Amino acid sequence: MHPAFSHRRLMRSATDSKIAGVCGGLAEYLDVDSTVVRLFWAILAVVPGGVVGGVVAYVVAWLVVPKAAAPVSAPIVAKPTPAG
């Protein structure tokens, strides 16, 4: 018996993006709020010794992680109006 795993991929978010969608995509992948991920990444970037690690990791993720396709919205259909 095999456990049922969803086949999720880490992708940069197309909808929850402030700079490049890295934190939004990571939040979607981990199923947590994107604010928590952004706060963690900001703390990592300002901690002494973590500045290079946080900034470099973000840039590397920006370059390596593919961007998710933008969601396609349903076409807007005009309702017919009675003539008169």
Tab-separated table of N, CA and C in Angstrom:
chain	number	residue	atom	x	y	z
A	1	MET	N	0.849	-1.167	0.000
A	1	MET	CA	0.000	0.000	0.000
A	1	MET	C	0.901	1.239	0.000
A	2	HIS	N	0.697	2.114	-0.960
A	2	HIS	CA	1.498	3.327	-1.084
A	2	HIS	C	0.706	4.528	-0.591
A	3	PRO	N	1.353	5.417	0.163
A	3	PRO	CA	0.636	6.616	0.599
A	3	PRO	C	0.338	7.511	-0.600
A	4	ALA	N	-0.758	8.208	-0.521
A	4	ALA	CA	-1.159	9.103	-1.614
A	4	ALA	C	-0.479	10.453	-1.424
A	5	PHE	N	0.490	10.750	-2.270
A	5	PHE	CA	1.171	12.034	-2.231
A	5	PHE	C	0.673	12.872	-3.397
A	6	SER	N	0.448	14.141	-3.134
A	6	SER	CA	0.098	15.014	-4.247
A	6	SER	C	1.396	15.396	-4.948
A	7	HIS	N	1.347	15.458	-6.228
A	7	HIS	CA	2.537	15.804	-7.006
A	7	HIS	C	2.610	17.314	-7.143
A	8	ARG	N	3.178	17.942	-6.122
A	8	ARG	CA	3.340	19.385	-6.130
A	8	ARG	C	4.732	19.715	-6.613
A	9	ARG	N	4.850	20.854	-7.264
A	9	ARG	CA	6.152	21.343	-7.697
A	9	ARG	C	6.360	22.724	-7.119
A	10	LEU	N	7.577	23.002	-6.741
A	10	LEU	CA	7.919	24.336	-6.260
A	10	LEU	C	8.035	25.247	-7.460
A	11	MET	N	7.176	26.262	-7.499
A	11	MET	CA	7.182	27.223	-8.592
A	11	MET	C	6.979	28.610	-8.007
A	12	ARG	N	7.529	29.614	-8.683
A	12	ARG	CA	7.300	30.990	-8.258
A	12	ARG	C	5.836	31.336	-8.519
A	13	SER	N	5.223	32.022	-7.588
A	13	SER	CA	3.802	32.335	-7.691
A	13	SER	C	3.551	33.405	-8.750
A	14	ALA	N	2.495	33.200	-9.517
A	14	ALA	CA	2.084	34.187	-10.510
A	14	ALA	C	1.060	35.149	-9.920
A	15	THR	N	0.436	34.761	-8.808
A	15	THR	CA	-0.606	35.591	-8.218
A	15	THR	C	-0.184	36.249	-6.915
A	16	ASP	N	0.663	35.613	-6.134
A	16	ASP	CA	1.098	36.144	-4.836
A	16	ASP	C	2.556	36.557	-4.951
A	17	SER	N	2.771	37.690	-5.631
A	17	SER	CA	4.129	38.106	-5.939
A	17	SER	C	4.360	39.548	-5.512
A	18	LYS	N	5.443	39.783	-4.790
A	18	LYS	CA	5.846	41.145	-4.439
A	18	LYS	C	7.046	41.573	-5.277
A	19	ILE	N	8.055	40.716	-5.371
A	19	ILE	CA	9.239	41.009	-6.193
A	19	ILE	C	9.298	40.022	-7.344
A	20	ALA	N	9.506	38.755	-7.037
A	20	ALA	CA	9.644	37.755	-8.092
A	20	ALA	C	8.731	36.552	-7.885
A	21	GLY	N	7.975	36.520	-6.796
A	21	GLY	CA	7.076	35.406	-6.538
A	21	GLY	C	7.714	34.238	-5.819
A	22	VAL	N	8.963	34.403	-5.361
A	22	VAL	CA	9.667	33.302	-4.692
A	22	VAL	C	8.994	32.966	-3.367
A	23	CYS	N	8.760	33.934	-2.527
A	23	CYS	CA	8.148	33.674	-1.219
A	23	CYS	C	6.705	33.193	-1.368
A	24	GLY	N	5.963	33.774	-2.304
A	24	GLY	CA	4.595	33.330	-2.546
A	24	GLY	C	4.545	31.890	-3.018
A	25	GLY	N	5.460	31.512	-3.905
A	25	GLY	CA	5.510	30.141	-4.396
A	25	GLY	C	5.926	29.169	-3.309
A	26	LEU	N	6.881	29.566	-2.485
A	26	LEU	CA	7.306	28.712	-1.371
A	26	LEU	C	6.172	28.541	-0.362
A	27	ALA	N	5.420	29.609	-0.126
A	27	ALA	CA	4.279	29.525	0.795
A	27	ALA	C	3.207	28.593	0.239
A	28	GLU	N	2.936	28.670	-1.059
A	28	GLU	CA	1.957	27.763	-1.668
A	28	GLU	C	2.442	26.319	-1.569
A	29	TYR	N	3.726	26.102	-1.798
A	29	TYR	CA	4.290	24.755	-1.745
A	29	TYR	C	4.211	24.170	-0.336
A	30	LEU	N	4.515	24.997	0.670
A	30	LEU	CA	4.498	24.538	2.064
A	30	LEU	C	3.121	24.637	2.699
A	31	ASP	N	2.164	25.219	1.987
A	31	ASP	CA	0.796	25.405	2.468
A	31	ASP	C	0.761	26.226	3.756
A	32	VAL	N	1.477	27.362	3.732
A	32	VAL	CA	1.465	28.303	4.841
A	32	VAL	C	1.176	29.693	4.278
A	33	ASP	N	0.943	30.637	5.166
A	33	ASP	CA	0.671	32.006	4.752
A	33	ASP	C	1.943	32.632	4.185
A	34	SER	N	1.809	33.361	3.088
A	34	SER	CA	2.980	33.955	2.447
A	34	SER	C	3.636	35.022	3.325
A	35	THR	N	2.864	35.650	4.216
A	35	THR	CA	3.438	36.646	5.119
A	35	THR	C	4.463	36.010	6.048
A	36	VAL	N	4.193	34.797	6.498
A	36	VAL	CA	5.123	34.081	7.379
A	36	VAL	C	6.430	33.801	6.643
A	37	VAL	N	6.337	33.379	5.393
A	37	VAL	CA	7.537	33.089	4.602
A	37	VAL	C	8.321	34.372	4.353
A	38	ARG	N	7.633	35.450	4.010
A	38	ARG	CA	8.317	36.731	3.766
A	38	ARG	C	8.997	37.244	5.037
A	39	LEU	N	8.328	37.105	6.166
A	39	LEU	CA	8.902	37.533	7.440
A	39	LEU	C	10.142	36.711	7.770
A	40	PHE	N	10.064	35.402	7.583
A	40	PHE	CA	11.222	34.541	7.830
A	40	PHE	C	12.385	34.927	6.921
A	41	TRP	N	12.100	35.160	5.641
A	41	TRP	CA	13.155	35.507	4.687
A	41	TRP	C	13.762	36.865	5.022
A	42	ALA	N	12.955	37.822	5.462
A	42	ALA	CA	13.467	39.137	5.855
A	42	ALA	C	14.365	39.028	7.076
A	43	ILE	N	13.966	38.205	8.041
A	43	ILE	CA	14.803	37.995	9.225
A	43	ILE	C	16.119	37.345	8.823
A	44	LEU	N	16.049	36.362	7.931
A	44	LEU	CA	17.265	35.700	7.452
A	44	LEU	C	18.192	36.697	6.765
A	45	ALA	N	17.612	37.664	6.062
A	45	ALA	CA	18.421	38.631	5.320
A	45	ALA	C	19.090	39.665	6.224
A	46	VAL	N	18.546	39.929	7.424
A	46	VAL	CA	19.142	40.953	8.284
A	46	VAL	C	19.968	40.391	9.434
A	47	VAL	N	19.882	39.096	9.667
A	47	VAL	CA	20.685	38.478	10.716
A	47	VAL	C	22.151	38.541	10.307
A	48	PRO	N	23.033	38.962	11.215
A	48	PRO	CA	24.455	39.011	10.854
A	48	PRO	C	24.941	37.649	10.361
A	49	GLY	N	25.568	37.658	9.225
A	49	GLY	CA	26.038	36.423	8.622
A	49	GLY	C	25.006	35.814	7.698
A	50	GLY	N	23.749	36.206	7.851
A	50	GLY	CA	22.696	35.681	7.006
A	50	GLY	C	22.351	36.597	5.852
A	51	VAL	N	22.898	37.826	5.887
A	51	VAL	CA	22.588	38.794	4.836
A	51	VAL	C	22.953	38.225	3.477
A	52	VAL	N	24.162	37.767	3.358
A	52	VAL	CA	24.595	37.205	2.083
A	52	VAL	C	23.781	35.965	1.769
A	53	GLY	N	23.564	35.121	2.760
A	53	GLY	CA	22.808	33.892	2.541
A	53	GLY	C	21.375	34.163	2.124
A	54	GLY	N	20.695	35.088	2.792
A	54	GLY	CA	19.306	35.394	2.466
A	54	GLY	C	19.157	36.032	1.103
A	55	VAL	N	19.989	37.002	0.800
A	55	VAL	CA	19.909	37.703	-0.482
A	55	VAL	C	20.347	36.789	-1.619
A	56	VAL	N	21.434	36.083	-1.434
A	56	VAL	CA	21.932	35.184	-2.477
A	56	VAL	C	20.938	34.053	-2.712
A	57	ALA	N	20.370	33.494	-1.646
A	57	ALA	CA	19.401	32.413	-1.788
A	57	ALA	C	18.171	32.887	-2.551
A	58	TYR	N	17.733	34.122	-2.296
A	58	TYR	CA	16.572	34.654	-3.008
A	58	TYR	C	16.872	34.803	-4.497
A	59	VAL	N	18.026	35.362	-4.812
A	59	VAL	CA	18.398	35.562	-6.221
A	59	VAL	C	18.546	34.213	-6.924
A	60	VAL	N	19.163	33.254	-6.261
A	60	VAL	CA	19.321	31.922	-6.854
A	60	VAL	C	17.943	31.285	-7.078
A	61	ALA	N	17.055	31.400	-6.093
A	61	ALA	CA	15.707	30.845	-6.250
A	61	ALA	C	14.976	31.549	-7.387
A	62	TRP	N	15.174	32.851	-7.523
A	62	TRP	CA	14.554	33.630	-8.595
A	62	TRP	C	14.991	33.077	-9.956
A	63	LEU	N	16.262	32.733	-10.056
A	63	LEU	CA	16.805	32.250	-11.327
A	63	LEU	C	16.493	30.780	-11.595
A	64	VAL	N	16.416	29.968	-10.547
A	64	VAL	CA	16.302	28.516	-10.706
A	64	VAL	C	14.852	28.028	-10.721
A	65	VAL	N	14.026	28.570	-9.854
A	65	VAL	CA	12.654	28.087	-9.718
A	65	VAL	C	11.808	28.643	-10.866
A	66	PRO	N	11.109	27.765	-11.599
A	66	PRO	CA	10.300	28.253	-12.727
A	66	PRO	C	9.069	29.009	-12.255
A	67	LYS	N	8.612	29.939	-13.079
A	67	LYS	CA	7.423	30.719	-12.755
A	67	LYS	C	6.179	29.921	-13.127
A	68	ALA	N	5.201	29.938	-12.238
A	68	ALA	CA	3.939	29.238	-12.494
A	68	ALA	C	3.160	29.983	-13.564
A	69	ALA	N	2.372	29.254	-14.299
A	69	ALA	CA	1.534	29.871	-15.321
A	69	ALA	C	0.458	30.705	-14.647
A	70	ALA	N	0.139	31.827	-15.250
A	70	ALA	CA	-0.907	32.684	-14.708
A	70	ALA	C	-2.249	31.982	-14.858
A	71	PRO	N	-3.089	32.058	-13.835
A	71	PRO	CA	-4.392	31.398	-13.938
A	71	PRO	C	-5.230	32.061	-15.023
A	72	VAL	N	-5.936	31.228	-15.760
A	72	VAL	CA	-6.788	31.733	-16.830
A	72	VAL	C	-8.183	31.929	-16.272
A	73	SER	N	-8.698	33.135	-16.406
A	73	SER	CA	-10.037	33.391	-15.905
A	73	SER	C	-11.062	33.017	-16.969
A	74	ALA	N	-12.245	32.743	-16.519
A	74	ALA	CA	-13.314	32.375	-17.440
A	74	ALA	C	-13.702	33.592	-18.272
A	75	PRO	N	-14.000	33.384	-19.536
A	75	PRO	CA	-14.374	34.526	-20.368
A	75	PRO	C	-15.685	35.134	-19.895
A	76	ILE	N	-15.791	36.434	-20.021
A	76	ILE	CA	-17.005	37.148	-19.625
A	76	ILE	C	-17.983	37.087	-20.794
A	77	VAL	N	-19.150	36.563	-20.504
A	77	VAL	CA	-20.165	36.428	-21.538
A	77	VAL	C	-21.260	37.455	-21.264
A	78	ALA	N	-21.554	38.253	-22.281
A	78	ALA	CA	-22.590	39.260	-22.141
A	78	ALA	C	-23.958	38.593	-22.149
A	79	LYS	N	-24.809	39.005	-21.214
A	79	LYS	CA	-26.158	38.469	-21.167
A	79	LYS	C	-27.029	39.245	-22.156
A	80	PRO	N	-27.848	38.546	-22.892
A	80	PRO	CA	-28.726	39.261	-23.824
A	80	PRO	C	-29.750	40.091	-23.066
A	81	THR	N	-30.015	41.259	-23.581
A	81	THR	CA	-31.020	42.129	-22.976
A	81	THR	C	-32.232	42.198	-23.887
A	82	PRO	N	-33.389	42.301	-23.322
A	82	PRO	CA	-34.579	42.388	-24.168
A	82	PRO	C	-34.591	43.714	-24.930
A	83	ALA	N	-34.923	43.638	-26.179
A	83	ALA	CA	-34.985	44.854	-27.013
A	83	ALA	C	-36.246	45.636	-26.661
A	84	GLY	N	-36.095	46.903	-26.584
A	84	GLY	CA	-37.319	47.640	-26.368
A	84	GLY	C	-37.128	48.861	-25.685
